[in-house]
PDB file of C-alpha atoms in Angstrom:
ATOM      1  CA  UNK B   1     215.241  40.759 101.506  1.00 41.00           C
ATOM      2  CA  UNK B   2     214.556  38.976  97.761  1.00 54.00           C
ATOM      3  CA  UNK B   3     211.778  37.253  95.931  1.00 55.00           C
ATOM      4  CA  UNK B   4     211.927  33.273  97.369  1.00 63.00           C
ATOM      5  CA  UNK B   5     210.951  30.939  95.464  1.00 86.00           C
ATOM      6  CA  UNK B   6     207.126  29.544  95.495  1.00 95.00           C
ATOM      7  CA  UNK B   7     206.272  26.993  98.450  1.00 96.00           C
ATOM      8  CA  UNK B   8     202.953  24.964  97.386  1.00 97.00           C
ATOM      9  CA  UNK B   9     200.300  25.520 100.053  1.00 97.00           C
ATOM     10  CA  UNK B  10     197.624  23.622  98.265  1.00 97.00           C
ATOM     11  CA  UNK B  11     196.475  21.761  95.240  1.00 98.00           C
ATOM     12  CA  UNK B  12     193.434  20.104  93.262  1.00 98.00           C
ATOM     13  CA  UNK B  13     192.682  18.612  89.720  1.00 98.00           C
ATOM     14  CA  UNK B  14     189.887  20.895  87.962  1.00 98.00           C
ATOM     15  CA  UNK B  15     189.337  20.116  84.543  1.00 98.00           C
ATOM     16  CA  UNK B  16     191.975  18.118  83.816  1.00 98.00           C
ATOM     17  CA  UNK B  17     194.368  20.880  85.029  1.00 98.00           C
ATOM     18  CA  UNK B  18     195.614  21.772  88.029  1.00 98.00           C
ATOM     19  CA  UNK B  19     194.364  24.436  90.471  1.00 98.00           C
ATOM     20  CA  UNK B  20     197.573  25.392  93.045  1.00 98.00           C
ATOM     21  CA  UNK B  21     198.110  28.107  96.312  1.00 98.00           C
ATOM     22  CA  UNK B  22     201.774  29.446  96.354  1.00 98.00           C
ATOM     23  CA  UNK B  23     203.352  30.991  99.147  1.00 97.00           C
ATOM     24  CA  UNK B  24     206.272  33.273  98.783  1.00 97.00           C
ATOM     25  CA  UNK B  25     208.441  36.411 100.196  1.00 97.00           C
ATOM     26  CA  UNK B  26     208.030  39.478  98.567  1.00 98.00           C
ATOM     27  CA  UNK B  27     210.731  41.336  98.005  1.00 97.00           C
ATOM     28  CA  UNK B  28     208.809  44.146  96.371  1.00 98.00           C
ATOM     29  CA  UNK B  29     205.670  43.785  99.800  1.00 98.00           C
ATOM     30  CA  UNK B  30     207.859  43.429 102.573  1.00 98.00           C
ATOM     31  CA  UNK B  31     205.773  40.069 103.494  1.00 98.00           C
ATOM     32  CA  UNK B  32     204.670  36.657 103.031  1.00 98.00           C
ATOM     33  CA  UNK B  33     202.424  36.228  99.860  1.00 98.00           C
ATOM     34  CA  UNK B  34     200.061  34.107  98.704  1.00 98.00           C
ATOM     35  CA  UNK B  35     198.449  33.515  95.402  1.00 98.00           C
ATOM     36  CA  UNK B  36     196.415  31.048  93.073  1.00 98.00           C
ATOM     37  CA  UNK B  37     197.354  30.036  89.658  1.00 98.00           C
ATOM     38  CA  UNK B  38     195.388  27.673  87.024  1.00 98.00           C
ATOM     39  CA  UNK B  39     197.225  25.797  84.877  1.00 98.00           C
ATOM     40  CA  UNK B  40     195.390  23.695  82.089  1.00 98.00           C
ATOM     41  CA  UNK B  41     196.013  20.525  80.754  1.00 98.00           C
ATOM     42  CA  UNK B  42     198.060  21.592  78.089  1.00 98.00           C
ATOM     43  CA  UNK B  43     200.535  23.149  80.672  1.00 98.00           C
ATOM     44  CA  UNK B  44     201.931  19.449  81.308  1.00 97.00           C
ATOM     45  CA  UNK B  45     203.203  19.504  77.327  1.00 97.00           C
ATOM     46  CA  UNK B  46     203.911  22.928  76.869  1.00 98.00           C
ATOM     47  CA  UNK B  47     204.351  26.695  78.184  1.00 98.00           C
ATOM     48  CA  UNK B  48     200.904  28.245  78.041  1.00 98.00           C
ATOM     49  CA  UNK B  49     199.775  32.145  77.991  1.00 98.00           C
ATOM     50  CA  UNK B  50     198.234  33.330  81.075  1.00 98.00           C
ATOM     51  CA  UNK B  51     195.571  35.853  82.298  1.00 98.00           C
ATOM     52  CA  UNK B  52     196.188  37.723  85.164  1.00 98.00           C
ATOM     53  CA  UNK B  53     193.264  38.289  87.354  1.00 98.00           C
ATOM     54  CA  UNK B  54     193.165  41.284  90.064  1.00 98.00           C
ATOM     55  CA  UNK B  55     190.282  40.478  92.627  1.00 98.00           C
ATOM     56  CA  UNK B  56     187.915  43.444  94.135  1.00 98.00           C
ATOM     57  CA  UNK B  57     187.846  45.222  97.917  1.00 98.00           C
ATOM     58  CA  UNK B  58     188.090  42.288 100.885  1.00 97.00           C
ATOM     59  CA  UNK B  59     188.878  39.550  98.572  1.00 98.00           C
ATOM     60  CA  UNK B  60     191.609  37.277  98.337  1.00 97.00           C
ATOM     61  CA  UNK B  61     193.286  35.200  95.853  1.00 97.00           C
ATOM     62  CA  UNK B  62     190.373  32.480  96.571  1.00 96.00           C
ATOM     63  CA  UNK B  63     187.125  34.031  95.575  1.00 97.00           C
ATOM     64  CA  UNK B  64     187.583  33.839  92.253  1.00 98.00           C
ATOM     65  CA  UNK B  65     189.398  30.478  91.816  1.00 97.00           C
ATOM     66  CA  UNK B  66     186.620  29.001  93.822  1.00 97.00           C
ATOM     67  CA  UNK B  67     183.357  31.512  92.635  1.00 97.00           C
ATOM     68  CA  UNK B  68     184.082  32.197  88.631  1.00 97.00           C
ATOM     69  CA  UNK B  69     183.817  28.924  87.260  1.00 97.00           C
ATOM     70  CA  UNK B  70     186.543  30.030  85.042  1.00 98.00           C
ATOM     71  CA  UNK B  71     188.917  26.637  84.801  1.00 98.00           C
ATOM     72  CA  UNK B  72     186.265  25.280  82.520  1.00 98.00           C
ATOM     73  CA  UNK B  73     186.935  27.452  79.600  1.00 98.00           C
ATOM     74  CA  UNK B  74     190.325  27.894  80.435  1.00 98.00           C
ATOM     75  CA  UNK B  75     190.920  24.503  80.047  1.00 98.00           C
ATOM     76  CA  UNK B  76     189.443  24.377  76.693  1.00 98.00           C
ATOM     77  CA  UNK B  77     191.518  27.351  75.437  1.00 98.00           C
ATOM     78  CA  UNK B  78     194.570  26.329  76.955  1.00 98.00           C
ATOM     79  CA  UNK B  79     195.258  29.461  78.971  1.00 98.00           C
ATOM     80  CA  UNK B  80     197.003  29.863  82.666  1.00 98.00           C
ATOM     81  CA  UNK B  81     194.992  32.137  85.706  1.00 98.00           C
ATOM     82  CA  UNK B  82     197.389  33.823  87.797  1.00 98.00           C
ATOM     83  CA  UNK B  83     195.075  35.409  90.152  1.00 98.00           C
ATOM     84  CA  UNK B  84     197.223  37.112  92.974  1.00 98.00           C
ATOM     85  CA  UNK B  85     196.235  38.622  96.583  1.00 98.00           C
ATOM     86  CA  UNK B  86     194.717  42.120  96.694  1.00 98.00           C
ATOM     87  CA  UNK B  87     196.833  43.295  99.137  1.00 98.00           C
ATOM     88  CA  UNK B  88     199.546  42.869 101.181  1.00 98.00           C
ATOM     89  CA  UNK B  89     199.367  40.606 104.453  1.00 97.00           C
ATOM     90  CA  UNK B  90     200.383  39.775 107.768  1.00 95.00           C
ATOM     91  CA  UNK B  91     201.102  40.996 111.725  1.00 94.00           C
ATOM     92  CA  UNK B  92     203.462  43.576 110.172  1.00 95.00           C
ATOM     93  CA  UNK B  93     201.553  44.720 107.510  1.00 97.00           C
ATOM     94  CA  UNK B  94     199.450  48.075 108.282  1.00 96.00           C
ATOM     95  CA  UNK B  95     195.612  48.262 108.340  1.00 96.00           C
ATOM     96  CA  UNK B  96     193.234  50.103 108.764  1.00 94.00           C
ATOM     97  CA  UNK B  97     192.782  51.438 112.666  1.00 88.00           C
ATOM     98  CA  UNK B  98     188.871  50.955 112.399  1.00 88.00           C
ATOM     99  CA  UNK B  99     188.984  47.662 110.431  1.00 89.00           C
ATOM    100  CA  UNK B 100     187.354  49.107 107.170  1.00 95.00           C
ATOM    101  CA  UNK B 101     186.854  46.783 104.585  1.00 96.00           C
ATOM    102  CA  UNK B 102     187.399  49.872 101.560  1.00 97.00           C
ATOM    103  CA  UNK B 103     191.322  50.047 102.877  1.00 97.00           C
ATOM    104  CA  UNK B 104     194.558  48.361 104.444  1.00 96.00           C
ATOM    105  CA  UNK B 105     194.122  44.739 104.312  1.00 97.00           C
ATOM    106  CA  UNK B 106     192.086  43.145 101.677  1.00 97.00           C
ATOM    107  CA  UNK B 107     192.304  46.587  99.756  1.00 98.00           C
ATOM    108  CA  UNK B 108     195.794  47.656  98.032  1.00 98.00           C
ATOM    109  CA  UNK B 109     194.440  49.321  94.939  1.00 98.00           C
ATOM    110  CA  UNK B 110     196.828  48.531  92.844  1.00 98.00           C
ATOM    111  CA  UNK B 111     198.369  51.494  93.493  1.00 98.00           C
ATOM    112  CA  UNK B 112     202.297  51.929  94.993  1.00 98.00           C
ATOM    113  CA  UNK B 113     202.283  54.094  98.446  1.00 98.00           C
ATOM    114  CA  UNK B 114     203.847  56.877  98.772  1.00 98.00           C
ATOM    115  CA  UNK B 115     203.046  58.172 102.290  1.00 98.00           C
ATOM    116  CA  UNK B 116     203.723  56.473 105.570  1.00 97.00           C
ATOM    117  CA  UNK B 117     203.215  53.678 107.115  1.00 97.00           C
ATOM    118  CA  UNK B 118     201.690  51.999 104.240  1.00 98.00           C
ATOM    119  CA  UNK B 119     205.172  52.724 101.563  1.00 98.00           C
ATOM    120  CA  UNK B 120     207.064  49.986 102.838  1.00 98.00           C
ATOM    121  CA  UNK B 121     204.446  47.232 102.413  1.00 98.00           C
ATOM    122  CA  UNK B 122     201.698  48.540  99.739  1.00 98.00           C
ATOM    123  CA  UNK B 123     203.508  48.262  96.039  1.00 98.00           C
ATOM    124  CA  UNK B 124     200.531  46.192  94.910  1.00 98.00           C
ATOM    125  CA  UNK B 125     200.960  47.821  91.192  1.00 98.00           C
ATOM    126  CA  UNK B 126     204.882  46.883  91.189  1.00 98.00           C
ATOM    127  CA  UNK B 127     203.958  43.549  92.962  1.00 98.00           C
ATOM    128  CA  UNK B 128     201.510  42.668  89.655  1.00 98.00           C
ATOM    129  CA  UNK B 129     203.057  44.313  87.031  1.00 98.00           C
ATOM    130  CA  UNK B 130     207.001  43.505  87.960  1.00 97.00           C
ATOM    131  CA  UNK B 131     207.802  41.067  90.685  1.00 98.00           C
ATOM    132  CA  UNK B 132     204.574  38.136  90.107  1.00 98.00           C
ATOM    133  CA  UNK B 133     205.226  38.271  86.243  1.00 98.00           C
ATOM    134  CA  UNK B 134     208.944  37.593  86.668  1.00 97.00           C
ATOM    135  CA  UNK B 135     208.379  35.326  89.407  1.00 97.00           C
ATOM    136  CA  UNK B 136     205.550  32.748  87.602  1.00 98.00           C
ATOM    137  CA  UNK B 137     207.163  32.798  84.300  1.00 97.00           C
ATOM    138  CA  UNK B 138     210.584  31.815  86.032  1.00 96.00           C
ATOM    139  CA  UNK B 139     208.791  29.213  88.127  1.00 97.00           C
ATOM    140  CA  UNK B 140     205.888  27.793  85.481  1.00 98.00           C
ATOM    141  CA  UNK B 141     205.412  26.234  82.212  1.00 98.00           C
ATOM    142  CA  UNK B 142     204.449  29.881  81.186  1.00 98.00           C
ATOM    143  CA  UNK B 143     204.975  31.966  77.853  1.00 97.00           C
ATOM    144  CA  UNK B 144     205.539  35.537  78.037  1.00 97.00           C
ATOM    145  CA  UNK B 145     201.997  36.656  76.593  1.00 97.00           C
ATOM    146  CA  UNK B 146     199.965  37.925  79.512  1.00 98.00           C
ATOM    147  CA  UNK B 147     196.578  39.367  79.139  1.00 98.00           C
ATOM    148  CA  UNK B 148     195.211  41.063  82.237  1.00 98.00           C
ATOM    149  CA  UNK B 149     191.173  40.855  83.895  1.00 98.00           C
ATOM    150  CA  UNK B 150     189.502  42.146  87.071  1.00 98.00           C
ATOM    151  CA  UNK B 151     186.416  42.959  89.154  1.00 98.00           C
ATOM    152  CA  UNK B 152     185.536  46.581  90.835  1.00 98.00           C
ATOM    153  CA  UNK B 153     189.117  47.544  92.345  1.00 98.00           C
ATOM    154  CA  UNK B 154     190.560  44.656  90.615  1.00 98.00           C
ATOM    155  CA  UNK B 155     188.765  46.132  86.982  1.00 98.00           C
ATOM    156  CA  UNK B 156     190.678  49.622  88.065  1.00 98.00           C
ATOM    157  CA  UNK B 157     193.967  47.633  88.624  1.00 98.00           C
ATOM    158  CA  UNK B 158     193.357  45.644  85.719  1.00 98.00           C
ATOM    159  CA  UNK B 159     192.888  48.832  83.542  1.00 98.00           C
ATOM    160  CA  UNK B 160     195.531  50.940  84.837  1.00 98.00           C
ATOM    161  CA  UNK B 161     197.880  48.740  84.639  1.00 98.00           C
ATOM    162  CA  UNK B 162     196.985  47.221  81.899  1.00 98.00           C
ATOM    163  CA  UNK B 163     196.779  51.058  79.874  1.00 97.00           C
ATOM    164  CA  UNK B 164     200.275  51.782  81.506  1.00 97.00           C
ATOM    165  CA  UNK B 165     202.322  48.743  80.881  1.00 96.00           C
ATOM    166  CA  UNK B 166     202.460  47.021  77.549  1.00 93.00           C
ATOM    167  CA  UNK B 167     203.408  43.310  79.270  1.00 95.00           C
ATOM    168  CA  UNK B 168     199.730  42.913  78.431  1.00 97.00           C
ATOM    169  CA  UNK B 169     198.422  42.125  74.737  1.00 97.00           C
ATOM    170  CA  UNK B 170     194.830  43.080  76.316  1.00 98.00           C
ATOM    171  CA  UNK B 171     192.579  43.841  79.299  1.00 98.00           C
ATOM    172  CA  UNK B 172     189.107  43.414  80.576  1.00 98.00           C
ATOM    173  CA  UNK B 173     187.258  44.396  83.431  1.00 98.00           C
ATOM    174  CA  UNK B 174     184.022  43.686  85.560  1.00 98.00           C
ATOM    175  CA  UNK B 175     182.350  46.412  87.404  1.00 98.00           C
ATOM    176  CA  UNK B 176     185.332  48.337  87.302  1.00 98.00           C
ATOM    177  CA  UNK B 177     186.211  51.726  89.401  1.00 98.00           C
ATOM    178  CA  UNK B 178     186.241  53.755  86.410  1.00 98.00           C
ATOM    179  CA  UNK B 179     186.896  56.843  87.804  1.00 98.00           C
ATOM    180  CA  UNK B 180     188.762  57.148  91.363  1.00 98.00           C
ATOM    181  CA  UNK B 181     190.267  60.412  91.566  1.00 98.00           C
ATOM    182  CA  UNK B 182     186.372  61.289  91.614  1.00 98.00           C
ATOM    183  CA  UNK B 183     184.744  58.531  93.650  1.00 98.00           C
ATOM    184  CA  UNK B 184     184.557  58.530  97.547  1.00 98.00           C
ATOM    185  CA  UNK B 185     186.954  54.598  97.703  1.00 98.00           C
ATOM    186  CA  UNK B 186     189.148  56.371  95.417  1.00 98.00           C
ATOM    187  CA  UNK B 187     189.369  59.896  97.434  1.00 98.00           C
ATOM    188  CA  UNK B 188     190.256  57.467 101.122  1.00 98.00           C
ATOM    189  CA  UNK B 189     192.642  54.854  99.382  1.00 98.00           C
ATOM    190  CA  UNK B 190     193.782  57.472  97.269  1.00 98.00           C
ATOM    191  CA  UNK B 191     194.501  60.280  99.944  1.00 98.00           C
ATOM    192  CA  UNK B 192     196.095  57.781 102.778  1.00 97.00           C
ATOM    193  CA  UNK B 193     198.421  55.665  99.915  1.00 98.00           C
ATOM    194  CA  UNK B 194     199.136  58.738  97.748  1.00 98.00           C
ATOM    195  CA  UNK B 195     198.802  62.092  99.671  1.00 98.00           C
ATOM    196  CA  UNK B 196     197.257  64.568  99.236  1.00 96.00           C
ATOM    197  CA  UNK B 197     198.648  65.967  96.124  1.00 97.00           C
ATOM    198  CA  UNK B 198     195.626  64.943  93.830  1.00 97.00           C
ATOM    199  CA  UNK B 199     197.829  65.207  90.443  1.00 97.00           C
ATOM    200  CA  UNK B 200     199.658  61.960  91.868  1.00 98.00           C
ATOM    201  CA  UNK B 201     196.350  60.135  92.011  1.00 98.00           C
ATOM    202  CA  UNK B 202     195.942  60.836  87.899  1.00 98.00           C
ATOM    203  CA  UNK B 203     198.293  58.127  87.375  1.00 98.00           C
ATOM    204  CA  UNK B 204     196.125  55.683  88.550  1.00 98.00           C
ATOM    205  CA  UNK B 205     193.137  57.073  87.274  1.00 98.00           C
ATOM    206  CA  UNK B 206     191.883  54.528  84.167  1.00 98.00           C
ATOM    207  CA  UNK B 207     189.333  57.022  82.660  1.00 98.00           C
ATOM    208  CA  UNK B 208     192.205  60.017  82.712  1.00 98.00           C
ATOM    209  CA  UNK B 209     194.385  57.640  81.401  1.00 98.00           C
ATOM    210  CA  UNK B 210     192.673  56.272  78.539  1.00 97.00           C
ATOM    211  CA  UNK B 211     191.655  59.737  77.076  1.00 95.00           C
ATOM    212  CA  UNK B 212     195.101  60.408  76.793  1.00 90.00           C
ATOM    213  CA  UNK B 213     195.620  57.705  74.384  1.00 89.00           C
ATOM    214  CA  UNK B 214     195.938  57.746  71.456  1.00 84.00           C
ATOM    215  CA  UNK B 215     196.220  53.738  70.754  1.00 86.00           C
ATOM    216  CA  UNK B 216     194.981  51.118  73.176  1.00 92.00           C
ATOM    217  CA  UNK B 217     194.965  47.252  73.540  1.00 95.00           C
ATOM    218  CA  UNK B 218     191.763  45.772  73.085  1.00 97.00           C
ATOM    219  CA  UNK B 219     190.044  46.357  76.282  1.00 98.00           C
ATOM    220  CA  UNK B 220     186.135  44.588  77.142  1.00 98.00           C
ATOM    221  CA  UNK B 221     184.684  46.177  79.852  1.00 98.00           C
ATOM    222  CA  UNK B 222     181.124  45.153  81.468  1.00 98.00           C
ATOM    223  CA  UNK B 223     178.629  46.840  83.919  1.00 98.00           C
ATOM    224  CA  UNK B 224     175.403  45.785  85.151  1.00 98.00           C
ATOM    225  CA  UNK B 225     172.526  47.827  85.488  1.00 98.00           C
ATOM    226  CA  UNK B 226     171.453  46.799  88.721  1.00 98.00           C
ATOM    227  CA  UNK B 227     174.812  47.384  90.497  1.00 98.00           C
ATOM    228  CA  UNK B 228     173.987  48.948  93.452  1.00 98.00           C
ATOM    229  CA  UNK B 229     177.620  50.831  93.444  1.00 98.00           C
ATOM    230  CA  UNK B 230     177.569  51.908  89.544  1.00 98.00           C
ATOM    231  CA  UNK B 231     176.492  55.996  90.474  1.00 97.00           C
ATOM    232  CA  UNK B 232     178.456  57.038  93.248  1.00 98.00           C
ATOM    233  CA  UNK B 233     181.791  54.835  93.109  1.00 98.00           C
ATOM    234  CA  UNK B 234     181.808  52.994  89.733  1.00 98.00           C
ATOM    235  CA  UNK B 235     181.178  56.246  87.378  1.00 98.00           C
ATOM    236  CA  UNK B 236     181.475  54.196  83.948  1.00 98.00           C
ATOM    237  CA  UNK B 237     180.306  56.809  81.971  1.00 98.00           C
ATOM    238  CA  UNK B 238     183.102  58.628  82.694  1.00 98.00           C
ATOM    239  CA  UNK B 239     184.951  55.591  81.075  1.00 98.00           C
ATOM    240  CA  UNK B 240     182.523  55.649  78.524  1.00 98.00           C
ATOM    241  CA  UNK B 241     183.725  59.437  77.770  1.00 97.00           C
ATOM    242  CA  UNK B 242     186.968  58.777  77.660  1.00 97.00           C
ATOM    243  CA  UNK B 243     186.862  55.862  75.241  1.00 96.00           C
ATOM    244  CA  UNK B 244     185.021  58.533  72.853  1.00 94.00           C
ATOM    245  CA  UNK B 245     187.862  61.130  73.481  1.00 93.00           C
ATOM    246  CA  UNK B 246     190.460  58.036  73.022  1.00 92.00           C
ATOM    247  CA  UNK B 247     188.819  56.538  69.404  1.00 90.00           C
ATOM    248  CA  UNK B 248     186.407  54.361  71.118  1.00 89.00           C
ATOM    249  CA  UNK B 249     188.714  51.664  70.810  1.00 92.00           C
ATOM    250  CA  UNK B 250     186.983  50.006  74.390  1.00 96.00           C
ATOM    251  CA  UNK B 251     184.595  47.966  74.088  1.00 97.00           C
ATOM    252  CA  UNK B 252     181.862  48.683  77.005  1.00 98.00           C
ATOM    253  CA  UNK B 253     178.677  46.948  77.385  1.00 98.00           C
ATOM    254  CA  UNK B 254     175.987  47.477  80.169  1.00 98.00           C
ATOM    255  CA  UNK B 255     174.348  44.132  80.939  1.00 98.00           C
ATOM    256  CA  UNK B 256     171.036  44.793  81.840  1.00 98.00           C
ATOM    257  CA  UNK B 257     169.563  43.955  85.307  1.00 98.00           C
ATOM    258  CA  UNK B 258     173.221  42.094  86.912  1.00 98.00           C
ATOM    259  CA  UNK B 259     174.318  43.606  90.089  1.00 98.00           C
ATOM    260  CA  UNK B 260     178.163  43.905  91.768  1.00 98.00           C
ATOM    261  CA  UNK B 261     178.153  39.732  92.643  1.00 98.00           C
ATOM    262  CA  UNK B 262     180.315  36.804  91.505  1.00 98.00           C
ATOM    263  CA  UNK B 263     176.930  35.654  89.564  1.00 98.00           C
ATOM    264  CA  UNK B 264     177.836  38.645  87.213  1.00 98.00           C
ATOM    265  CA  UNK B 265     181.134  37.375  87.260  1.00 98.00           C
ATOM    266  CA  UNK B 266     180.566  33.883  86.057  1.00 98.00           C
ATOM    267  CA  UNK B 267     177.498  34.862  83.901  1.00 98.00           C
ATOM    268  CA  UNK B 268     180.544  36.452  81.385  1.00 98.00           C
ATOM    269  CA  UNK B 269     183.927  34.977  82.218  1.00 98.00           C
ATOM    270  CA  UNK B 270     183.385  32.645  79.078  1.00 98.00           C
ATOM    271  CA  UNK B 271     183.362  35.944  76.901  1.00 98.00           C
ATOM    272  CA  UNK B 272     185.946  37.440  78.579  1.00 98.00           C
ATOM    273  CA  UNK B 273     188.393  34.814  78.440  1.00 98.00           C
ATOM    274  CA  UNK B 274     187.807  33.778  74.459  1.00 98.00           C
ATOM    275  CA  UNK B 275     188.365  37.968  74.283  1.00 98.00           C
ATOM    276  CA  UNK B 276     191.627  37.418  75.566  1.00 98.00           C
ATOM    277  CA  UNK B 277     192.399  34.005  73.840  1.00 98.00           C
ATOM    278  CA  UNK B 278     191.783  36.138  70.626  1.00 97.00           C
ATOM    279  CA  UNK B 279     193.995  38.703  71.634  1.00 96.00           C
ATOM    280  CA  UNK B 280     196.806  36.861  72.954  1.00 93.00           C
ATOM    281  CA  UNK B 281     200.140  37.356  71.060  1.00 68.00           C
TER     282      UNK B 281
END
């Protein structure tokens, strides 16, 4: 079973770029995939850098195409969204038995399964950080500078992957799960993908990963204070700790009185992309 190439599903103008759905076989999932890219104006001329976007628990690759407001600014800076699934999909795809939202379908973590059933389908962190990367750049009028962006899980994909693999020139997060090996979504997802050997969950762990470095990428990171998850599954100041034990090279603001929503979301995703445009290689 390979990679296929990408079948359009779907596709509208939006800012004088184009907003597309792609289907395709995942080698690396086991399944059919779908995902969303953005490609600005400046795509139809040239090869353009793109940000990768890694959407939170039961969303797919539509909520934040159609909720950010992102294609706007995007536009203007001349940068690609590639803003994949958040898990894999489909009749022969595990989920959960009791139809949870926090795991199996809708809920990958960004993590790659080790324990059965869910190894031979859930390599969401090989799926964003290997196969999609090799797959868009082969297929679109992309360059090979990548910066990388998410919400809640998507913010803990975003920064794990973004600390482990240098593909990325820098990262930024929303509401991010700062701190799973210690949070109750982390301890499920963690303990039914991974096993329950907790030192295979550090890996995936952004907070226990960033205090062991000793560089990072510039990395934006925001949190409102009215986020009805930020004490018992968020845990940013354990981010915030590690930053100081890292340098403080993270930037991490609290944004006083936003909650969890797609409001928060589009209130910043003007900052967060001109962050990235800065960073971009």
């Amino acid at each position: 079973m390979t990679t296929t190439a990408l079948e359009k599903v779907s596709e509208q103008i939006a800012f004088g770029g184009r907003q597309i759905r792609f289907k395709h076989r995942s080698a690396v999932l086991n399944c059919d995939m779908q995902f969303s890219v953005y490609l600005p104006p400046q795509a139809e001329h040239e090869a353009v850098p793109a940000v990768y976007w890694l959407s939170g628990l039961t969303c797919t690759d539509e909520n934040f195409s159609s909720k950010a407001g992102a294609q706007r600014v995007a536009a203007e800076l001349g940068l690609a969204l590639i803003i994949p699934d958040t898990s894999p999909r489909g009749d022969d795809v595990p989920d959960d038995d009791e139809g949870a939202y926090d795991f199996g379908h809708g809920a990958g973590f960004y993590v790659n399964a080790t324990q059965q059933p869910w190894a031979k389908h859930y390599q969401m962190y090989d799926y964003i950080a290997k196969e999609l990367p090799g797959l868009v750049e082969a297929e679109l009028p992309l360059t090979q500078d990548r910066a990388i962006s998410g919400h809640s899980m998507g913010g803990h994909g975003a920064l794990v992957i973004g600390l482990r693999e240098s593909l990325f020139s820098s990262i930024s997060a929303f509401s991010p799960i700062c701190h799973p090996t210690e949070c109750p979504w982390g301890h499920k997802a963690f303990g039914n993908y991974l096993g329950e050997d907790k030192s295979t969950w550090r890996a995936y762990d952004a907070s226990l990963l960033l205090q062991e470095r000793d560089s990072v990428p510039p990395i934006l990171v925001d949190q409102g204070t009215a986020d009805n998850f930020l004490a018992e599954q968020l845990l940013t100041p354990a981010l915030e700790k590690a930053n100081q034990l890292s340098g403080g090279g993270a930037q991490i603001r609290y944004q006083q009185g936003y909650d969890h929503s797609y409001y928060f979301i589009a209130s910043f995703i003007e900052e967060h992309l001109r962050f990235h445009a800065r960073n971009l290689r």
